[in-house]
XYZ file of N, CA and C in Angstrom:
579
model
N 172.424 -1.446 43.048
C 172.816 -0.678 43.534
C 174.456 -1.897 43.747
N 175.405 -1.678 43.749
C 176.773 -2.399 43.974
C 176.877 -2.356 45.897
N 177.091 -3.020 46.248
C 177.177 -3.666 48.197
C 178.886 -3.137 48.533
N 178.950 -2.413 49.575
C 180.018 -2.025 49.273
C 181.485 -2.468 49.889
N 180.603 -3.903 49.637
C 182.165 -5.322 50.194
C 182.019 -5.698 47.818
N 180.928 -5.548 47.057
C 182.010 -5.682 45.184
C 181.736 -3.764 45.100
N 182.024 -2.740 45.876
C 183.120 -1.069 45.280
C 183.892 -1.753 45.664
N 183.997 -1.979 46.811
C 185.566 -2.566 47.021
C 186.600 -3.702 46.026
N 185.822 -4.159 46.134
C 186.437 -5.979 44.994
C 187.359 -5.038 44.048
N 185.616 -4.247 43.258
C 186.733 -3.791 42.077
C 187.288 -2.681 41.928
N 187.459 -1.690 43.310
C 188.721 -0.796 43.627
C 190.039 -1.703 43.832
N 190.161 -2.706 44.850
C 191.574 -3.462 44.287
C 191.557 -4.165 43.241
N 191.048 -4.918 42.366
C 191.448 -5.481 40.963
C 191.749 -4.184 39.978
N 191.021 -2.922 40.057
C 192.021 -2.230 39.479
C 193.041 -1.182 40.438
N 193.311 -1.663 41.482
C 194.571 -1.223 42.264
C 196.804 -2.054 41.678
N 195.128 -3.656 41.545
C 196.131 -4.634 41.260
C 196.675 -4.545 39.342
N 195.950 -4.196 39.508
C 195.505 -4.274 37.503
C 196.812 -3.162 37.192
N 196.195 -1.975 37.673
C 197.651 -0.110 37.678
C 198.634 -1.025 38.109
N 199.046 -1.383 39.531
C 200.684 -2.067 40.258
C 200.909 -2.653 38.566
N 200.085 -3.425 38.120
C 200.632 -4.801 36.808
C 200.967 -3.875 35.545
N 200.790 -2.397 35.731
C 201.041 -1.733 34.446
C 202.232 -1.432 34.498
N 202.463 -0.456 35.483
C 203.839 0.126 36.497
C 204.491 -1.097 36.292
N 204.808 -2.600 37.104
C 206.107 -3.556 36.594
C 206.194 -4.243 35.778
N 205.693 -4.288 34.852
C 205.730 -4.910 33.496
C 206.282 -4.230 32.573
N 205.698 -2.420 32.963
C 206.269 -1.090 31.999
C 207.430 -2.083 33.032
N 207.697 -1.741 34.083
C 209.700 -1.301 35.120
C 210.576 -2.430 34.474
N 209.934 -3.824 35.164
C 211.050 -4.839 34.234
C 210.170 -5.621 33.350
N 209.987 -5.870 32.485
C 209.117 -6.407 31.382
C 207.795 -7.884 32.076
N 207.442 -8.880 31.317
C 206.650 -10.198 31.280
C 207.699 -11.124 32.074
N 209.013 -10.260 32.677
C 208.804 -11.511 33.491
C 209.166 -11.351 35.219
N 208.362 -10.126 35.177
C 208.440 -9.625 36.408
C 207.214 -10.737 36.937
N 207.814 -10.446 38.852
C 206.587 -11.276 39.471
C 205.532 -11.354 39.636
N 204.275 -11.831 40.132
C 203.416 -11.664 41.053
C 203.466 -10.738 42.077
N 204.556 -11.360 43.216
C 204.965 -10.976 43.993
C 205.657 -9.652 44.019
N 205.684 -8.939 42.878
C 206.349 -7.723 43.498
C 205.385 -6.619 42.857
N 203.901 -7.204 41.595
C 202.761 -6.520 41.109
C 202.036 -5.602 43.815
N 201.778 -7.398 43.751
C 201.303 -7.335 45.688
C 201.763 -6.536 46.499
N 203.480 -6.576 45.817
C 204.561 -5.631 46.501
C 203.483 -3.507 46.372
N 203.905 -3.531 44.841
C 203.150 -2.246 44.302
C 202.098 -1.915 44.595
N 200.985 -3.154 44.511
C 200.090 -3.010 44.609
C 199.605 -2.937 46.329
N 200.063 -3.305 47.214
C 199.921 -3.437 48.332
C 199.198 -4.228 48.931
N 198.834 -4.725 48.431
C 197.789 -6.060 48.073
C 198.919 -7.376 48.520
N 198.101 -8.466 50.114
C 198.223 -9.507 50.318
C 199.475 -10.042 48.886
N 200.175 -10.851 48.101
C 200.529 -12.353 47.192
C 199.198 -12.710 46.630
N 198.095 -13.523 47.879
C 197.235 -14.546 47.697
C 195.414 -13.293 46.591
N 196.053 -12.561 48.062
C 194.539 -10.782 46.284
C 194.971 -10.964 45.605
N 195.983 -11.599 44.910
C 196.040 -11.207 43.229
C 194.880 -12.417 42.806
N 195.439 -14.060 43.537
C 195.296 -14.908 43.208
C 193.688 -15.254 42.530
N 192.985 -13.851 43.685
C 191.625 -13.583 44.051
C 190.781 -13.774 42.783
N 191.640 -12.573 42.484
C 191.279 -11.534 41.311
C 192.004 -12.058 39.990
N 192.373 -12.695 39.573
C 193.498 -12.426 38.820
C 193.312 -14.367 38.591
N 192.958 -15.553 38.915
C 193.669 -16.852 38.836
C 195.242 -17.134 38.307
N 194.920 -17.050 37.533
C 196.554 -17.070 36.826
C 197.704 -16.074 36.116
N 198.392 -15.772 35.902
C 199.397 -15.003 35.613
C 199.003 -14.136 33.945
N 198.117 -15.255 32.984
C 197.641 -14.985 31.739
C 196.745 -14.542 31.590
N 195.651 -15.007 32.824
C 194.519 -13.745 32.362
C 194.762 -12.679 33.281
N 195.383 -12.070 33.665
C 196.442 -10.941 34.620
C 196.913 -10.213 33.429
N 197.611 -11.291 32.141
C 197.819 -9.999 31.226
C 196.554 -10.068 29.888
N 196.063 -11.895 30.056
C 194.799 -11.162 28.870
C 194.718 -9.614 30.038
N 193.536 -9.318 31.116
C 192.472 -8.053 31.829
C 193.053 -6.943 30.760
N 194.554 -7.762 31.634
C 195.741 -6.474 30.783
C 195.279 -5.152 29.460
N 195.862 -6.544 28.615
C 195.624 -5.609 26.860
C 194.743 -5.971 26.584
N 193.771 -6.125 27.657
C 191.920 -6.145 26.729
C 191.526 -5.092 28.008
N 192.320 -4.161 28.124
C 191.888 -3.396 28.893
C 192.490 -2.064 27.923
N 193.698 -1.668 27.955
C 194.613 -1.469 26.713
C 193.357 -1.311 25.484
N 194.050 -2.563 24.889
C 193.184 -2.614 23.286
C 191.617 -2.139 22.237
N 190.457 -2.431 24.178
C 189.366 -1.694 24.542
C 189.129 -0.596 23.908
N 190.448 0.378 24.919
C 190.610 1.398 24.666
C 190.086 2.173 23.320
N 192.237 1.650 22.799
C 192.318 1.938 21.617
C 191.210 1.286 20.543
N 190.530 0.053 20.283
C 189.242 0.207 19.305
C 188.300 0.589 19.620
N 188.068 0.584 21.247
C 186.706 2.940 20.403
C 187.134 2.673 20.189
N 188.264 4.027 20.395
C 189.131 5.179 19.881
C 188.538 5.140 18.372
N 189.374 4.036 17.806
C 189.772 3.687 15.998
C 188.347 4.340 15.451
N 186.951 2.921 16.043
C 185.207 2.576 16.037
C 185.628 4.228 15.435
N 184.637 4.532 16.624
C 184.132 6.033 16.413
C 184.857 7.054 15.004
N 185.891 7.231 15.126
C 186.251 7.822 14.220
C 186.856 7.465 12.696
N 186.414 5.943 12.966
C 186.663 5.368 10.711
C 185.605 5.311 11.314
N 183.947 5.318 11.410
C 182.542 5.335 11.555
C 182.568 6.597 10.809
N 183.424 7.722 11.708
C 183.332 8.715 10.856
C 183.029 9.585 9.764
N 184.826 9.039 9.629
C 185.404 8.696 8.170
C 185.940 9.728 8.051
N 186.706 10.435 9.460
C 187.896 11.863 9.724
C 188.521 11.295 8.622
N 188.845 12.603 9.140
C 190.556 12.847 8.888
C 191.779 12.059 9.032
N 191.655 11.102 8.166
C 193.448 10.499 8.384
C 193.871 10.860 9.934
N 194.923 12.179 9.369
C 194.596 12.616 10.334
C 194.512 12.472 11.803
N 193.304 13.006 11.908
C 192.777 12.092 12.918
C 192.901 11.169 13.865
N 192.347 10.478 13.519
C 192.993 9.448 12.981
C 194.456 8.874 14.139
N 195.212 9.536 12.985
C 196.598 9.123 13.845
C 196.919 10.208 14.523
N 196.570 11.050 15.216
C 196.058 11.683 16.826
C 195.530 10.325 17.627
N 194.264 10.757 17.491
C 193.797 9.474 18.762
C 194.825 8.466 18.719
N 195.337 7.591 17.482
C 196.133 6.594 17.667
C 196.539 7.138 19.212
N 198.080 7.468 18.984
C 199.083 8.621 19.343
C 198.695 8.529 20.877
N 197.344 9.500 21.224
C 197.048 9.493 22.213
C 196.674 8.686 23.508
N 195.657 7.400 22.641
C 195.828 6.753 24.498
C 197.269 5.364 23.808
N 198.228 5.726 22.870
C 199.198 4.624 22.736
C 200.014 5.506 24.407
N 200.239 6.380 24.375
C 200.655 8.027 25.073
C 200.069 7.247 26.838
N 198.477 7.038 26.855
C 198.878 6.544 28.391
C 199.667 5.128 28.357
N 199.906 4.101 27.386
C 200.857 2.965 27.841
C 201.617 3.175 27.404
N 202.905 3.710 27.091
C 203.599 4.049 25.434
C 204.701 2.805 26.988
N 204.633 3.182 27.529
C 205.833 2.063 28.061
C 205.501 0.305 28.402
N 203.995 0.618 28.102
C 203.757 -0.540 28.674
C 203.572 -1.369 27.147
N 203.919 0.055 25.981
C 202.946 -0.942 25.401
C 205.061 -1.157 24.648
N 205.788 -0.066 24.846
C 206.955 -0.647 23.914
C 207.154 -2.200 24.254
N 206.669 -2.269 26.374
C 206.980 -3.922 26.808
C 206.387 -4.692 25.753
N 205.235 -4.696 25.167
C 204.009 -6.159 24.342
C 204.435 -5.698 23.413
N 205.288 -4.963 22.732
C 206.008 -4.995 21.652
C 207.145 -6.061 21.116
N 207.997 -5.423 22.401
C 210.087 -5.910 21.831
C 209.581 -7.368 23.036
N 208.332 -7.489 23.636
C 208.594 -8.847 24.407
C 207.573 -9.469 23.209
N 206.715 -9.084 22.301
C 205.390 -9.800 22.962
C 206.124 -11.832 22.099
N 206.816 -12.008 21.687
C 206.921 -13.405 21.392
C 207.692 -13.969 22.801
N 208.007 -13.291 24.125
C 207.665 -14.189 25.250
C 206.590 -14.713 25.389
N 205.754 -14.137 25.134
C 203.986 -13.733 26.275
C 203.457 -15.192 25.576
N 202.339 -16.242 26.759
C 201.949 -17.373 25.995
C 201.110 -17.211 25.068
N 200.969 -17.852 23.808
C 199.720 -18.177 23.121
C 199.368 -17.229 22.943
N 198.970 -17.325 23.956
C 197.369 -16.902 24.413
C 196.678 -15.466 23.979
N 197.854 -15.068 25.061
C 197.906 -14.144 25.293
C 198.613 -13.536 23.741
N 199.277 -13.715 23.376
C 199.243 -13.488 21.909
C 198.345 -12.771 21.359
N 198.113 -14.272 21.072
C 196.680 -13.796 20.087
C 195.941 -12.618 21.244
N 195.489 -12.331 21.609
C 194.730 -11.431 22.528
C 195.029 -9.902 22.077
N 196.677 -9.543 21.514
C 197.765 -8.190 20.839
C 197.236 -8.310 19.182
N 197.890 -9.713 19.214
C 197.653 -9.747 17.631
C 195.376 -9.808 17.011
N 194.951 -10.018 18.010
C 193.428 -9.810 17.330
C 193.425 -7.827 17.123
N 193.664 -7.032 18.680
C 194.036 -5.606 19.011
C 194.487 -4.844 17.604
N 196.050 -5.844 17.480
C 196.229 -5.124 15.766
C 195.548 -4.828 14.897
N 194.887 -6.009 14.783
C 193.294 -6.020 13.445
C 192.825 -5.313 13.270
N 191.718 -5.176 14.952
C 191.074 -4.559 14.381
C 191.490 -3.264 14.621
N 193.115 -2.070 14.518
C 193.093 -1.317 14.821
C 193.426 -1.680 12.840
N 193.696 -1.930 12.440
C 194.012 -2.580 11.067
C 192.510 -1.718 10.064
N 191.698 -3.178 10.932
C 189.950 -2.896 9.620
C 189.372 -1.311 9.883
N 190.016 -1.319 10.763
C 189.215 0.597 11.456
C 190.491 1.937 10.337
N 191.884 1.354 10.960
C 192.229 1.739 8.899
C 192.730 2.371 7.897
N 192.405 1.104 7.941
C 192.155 0.777 5.774
C 190.494 0.682 5.925
N 189.517 1.631 7.019
C 188.495 1.816 6.564
C 188.579 3.791 5.743
N 189.245 3.459 6.615
C 189.243 5.901 6.708
C 190.072 6.307 5.458
N 190.717 4.991 5.245
C 192.106 4.654 4.258
C 191.196 4.961 2.289
N 191.101 3.392 2.594
C 190.454 4.082 0.823
C 189.747 4.607 0.596
N 188.664 5.595 1.606
C 187.613 6.343 1.474
C 188.667 7.275 0.751
N 190.142 7.570 1.695
C 190.989 8.947 1.699
C 191.912 8.813 -0.555
N 191.779 6.768 -0.783
C 192.378 6.494 -2.059
C 191.589 6.995 -3.452
N 190.146 6.675 -2.427
C 188.665 7.034 -4.529
C 188.757 7.898 -4.635
N 189.178 8.505 -2.850
C 188.824 10.646 -2.911
C 190.214 11.404 -3.816
N 191.150 10.388 -4.434
C 192.726 10.679 -5.252
C 193.118 11.906 -3.700
N 193.370 11.705 -2.627
C 193.932 12.758 -1.639
C 195.352 11.259 -0.660
N 195.271 10.358 -1.414
C 196.131 9.695 -0.596
C 196.681 8.064 -2.439
N 197.598 7.943 -2.328
C 197.753 7.581 -3.490
C 197.781 5.678 -3.025
N 197.881 6.067 -4.299
C 197.411 4.367 -4.276
C 197.649 2.966 -4.038
N 198.529 2.984 -3.333
C 199.488 2.006 -2.918
C 198.036 0.659 -2.246
N 198.707 -0.791 -2.208
C 198.043 -1.727 -0.913
C 197.579 -1.053 0.256
N 196.452 -1.110 0.577
C 195.573 -0.810 2.219
C 197.153 -1.010 3.184
N 196.896 -2.582 3.012
C 197.671 -3.579 3.862
C 198.976 -2.523 4.149
N 199.841 -2.312 3.641
C 201.505 -1.852 3.671
C 201.349 0.070 3.683
N 199.928 0.614 3.379
C 200.458 1.927 3.918
C 199.884 1.930 6.146
N 199.776 1.123 5.919
C 198.667 0.379 7.037
C 199.936 -0.461 7.978
N 201.540 -1.252 7.743
C 202.274 -1.023 8.199
C 203.699 -0.790 7.604
N 202.957 0.655 6.860
C 204.639 1.627 6.977
C 204.388 1.990 8.430
N 202.820 2.383 8.245
C 202.804 2.858 9.195
C 203.462 2.839 11.140
N 203.265 1.186 11.021
C 203.242 0.784 12.434
C 205.025 0.335 12.637
N 205.212 0.239 11.245
C 207.063 0.238 11.218
C 207.487 1.416 11.841
N 206.532 2.491 11.531
C 207.324 3.903 11.087
C 207.767 3.800 12.676
N 206.352 4.079 13.617
C 206.472 3.949 14.640
C 207.098 2.943 15.383
N 207.243 1.884 15.904
C 207.399 1.068 16.618
C 209.107 0.873 15.898
N 209.527 1.767 15.010
C 210.997 1.493 15.691
C 211.518 2.843 16.136
N 210.191 4.255 15.754
C 210.806 5.081 17.147
C 210.619 4.014 19.065
N 209.411 3.819 19.024
C 209.447 3.497 19.998
C 210.284 2.357 20.558
N 210.301 1.461 20.200
C 211.518 0.340 20.062
C 213.166 0.998 20.501
N 213.681 2.113 19.683
C 214.251 3.137 20.054
C 214.469 3.817 21.390
N 213.815 4.138 22.015
C 213.627 4.932 22.803
C 214.282 5.710 23.624
N 215.541 4.587 24.212
C 215.848 4.921 24.004
C 217.474 5.833 23.948
N 217.179 5.717 23.132
C 218.380 7.304 21.096
C 217.113 7.656 21.237
N 216.511 7.714 21.122
C 215.389 8.591 20.580
C 214.652 10.150 21.409
N 215.032 9.457 22.884
C 214.043 10.080 23.557
C 214.148 9.688 25.303
N 215.457 8.770 26.238
C 215.659 8.381 26.353
C 214.995 9.494 27.909
N 214.654 10.586 28.323
C 214.614 10.946 29.293
C 212.934 10.936 29.484
N 211.967 11.473 28.329
C 211.143 11.804 28.875
C 209.839 10.903 27.333
N 209.599 11.658 26.914
C 208.118 10.594 26.309
C 208.422 11.148 25.003
N 208.537 8.860 25.198
C 208.982 9.903 23.188
C 207.157 10.221 22.554
N 206.346 9.092 22.525
C 205.609 9.797 22.295
C 204.948 10.837 22.253
N 205.269 11.763 23.460
C 204.457 13.472 23.321
C 206.041 14.031 22.342
N 207.401 13.676 22.524
C 208.074 14.940 21.863
C 208.364 13.971 20.245
N 207.423 13.224 20.079
C 207.294 12.810 17.818
C 205.927 12.963 17.766
N 205.032 13.094 18.170
C 204.463 11.951 18.039
C 203.617 13.561 16.793
N 203.976 14.921 16.786
C 203.711 15.510 15.020
C 204.745 15.159 13.954
N 206.491 15.090 14.797
C 206.582 15.023 13.474
C 206.968 13.324 13.021
N 206.087 12.079 13.621
C 206.190 10.567 12.965
C 204.333 10.628 11.973
N 203.214 11.656 12.126
C 202.350 11.969 11.617
C 202.441 12.865 10.524
N 203.214 13.963 11.036
C 203.300 14.495 9.769
C 204.223 14.690 8.616
N 205.425 13.451 8.893
C 206.096 12.485 7.771
C 205.357 11.687 7.557
N 204.686 11.417 8.149
C 203.846 9.986 6.383
C 203.546 10.080 6.297
N 202.465 11.526 7.113
C 201.389 11.722 5.816
C 201.637 12.244 4.709
N 202.934 12.868 4.601
C 203.747 12.805 3.411
C 204.057 12.235 2.781
N 204.322 11.692 2.876
C 204.055 10.573 2.040
C 203.512 9.274 1.398
N 202.310 9.839 2.665
C 201.526 9.044 1.349
C 200.504 9.773 0.818
N 200.087 10.947 1.251
C 199.776 11.761 0.274
C 199.713 12.341 -1.152
N 199.323 12.454 -2.018
C 198.414 12.306 -3.504
C 199.504 13.677 -4.345
């Protein structure tokens, strides 16, 4: 059983994480820890009690998001579900982190190398699960027999193009809420046999 102090410590860490998601989503990864502390309603020093460096905070945030995404993809790929189900689940997770994810893909090259590697590992994990489902569909002649890595990259290219141009396509609301069905349907039409 956790002590009151442990519960409070966990609660503060979650509060800092949520504040960091909000601040980085709005201001980008050049935002300061002072801004995150203000958003979380904690002292600046409290941030470093939980995350000794900015890199550790960034890695923590990306891992939470990535683990959630990877778990969802893993469970669906093991069931060898329909590709449409996999894409819907993928977008559903991204919807919860849409602004943060847009910052991540647009500013990835500005992040420290170890933080970038966490993101690359997440993308690789998703590609593996995507490929597991796609290969079966190709074998069953449901999908065109194209290189699997290009099918994955085509999906990511389509999705990232829309996300990176959110200000043009959907400036006032969630892009993924607005275009999720259209993106999935179009991609499936392009690859189906």
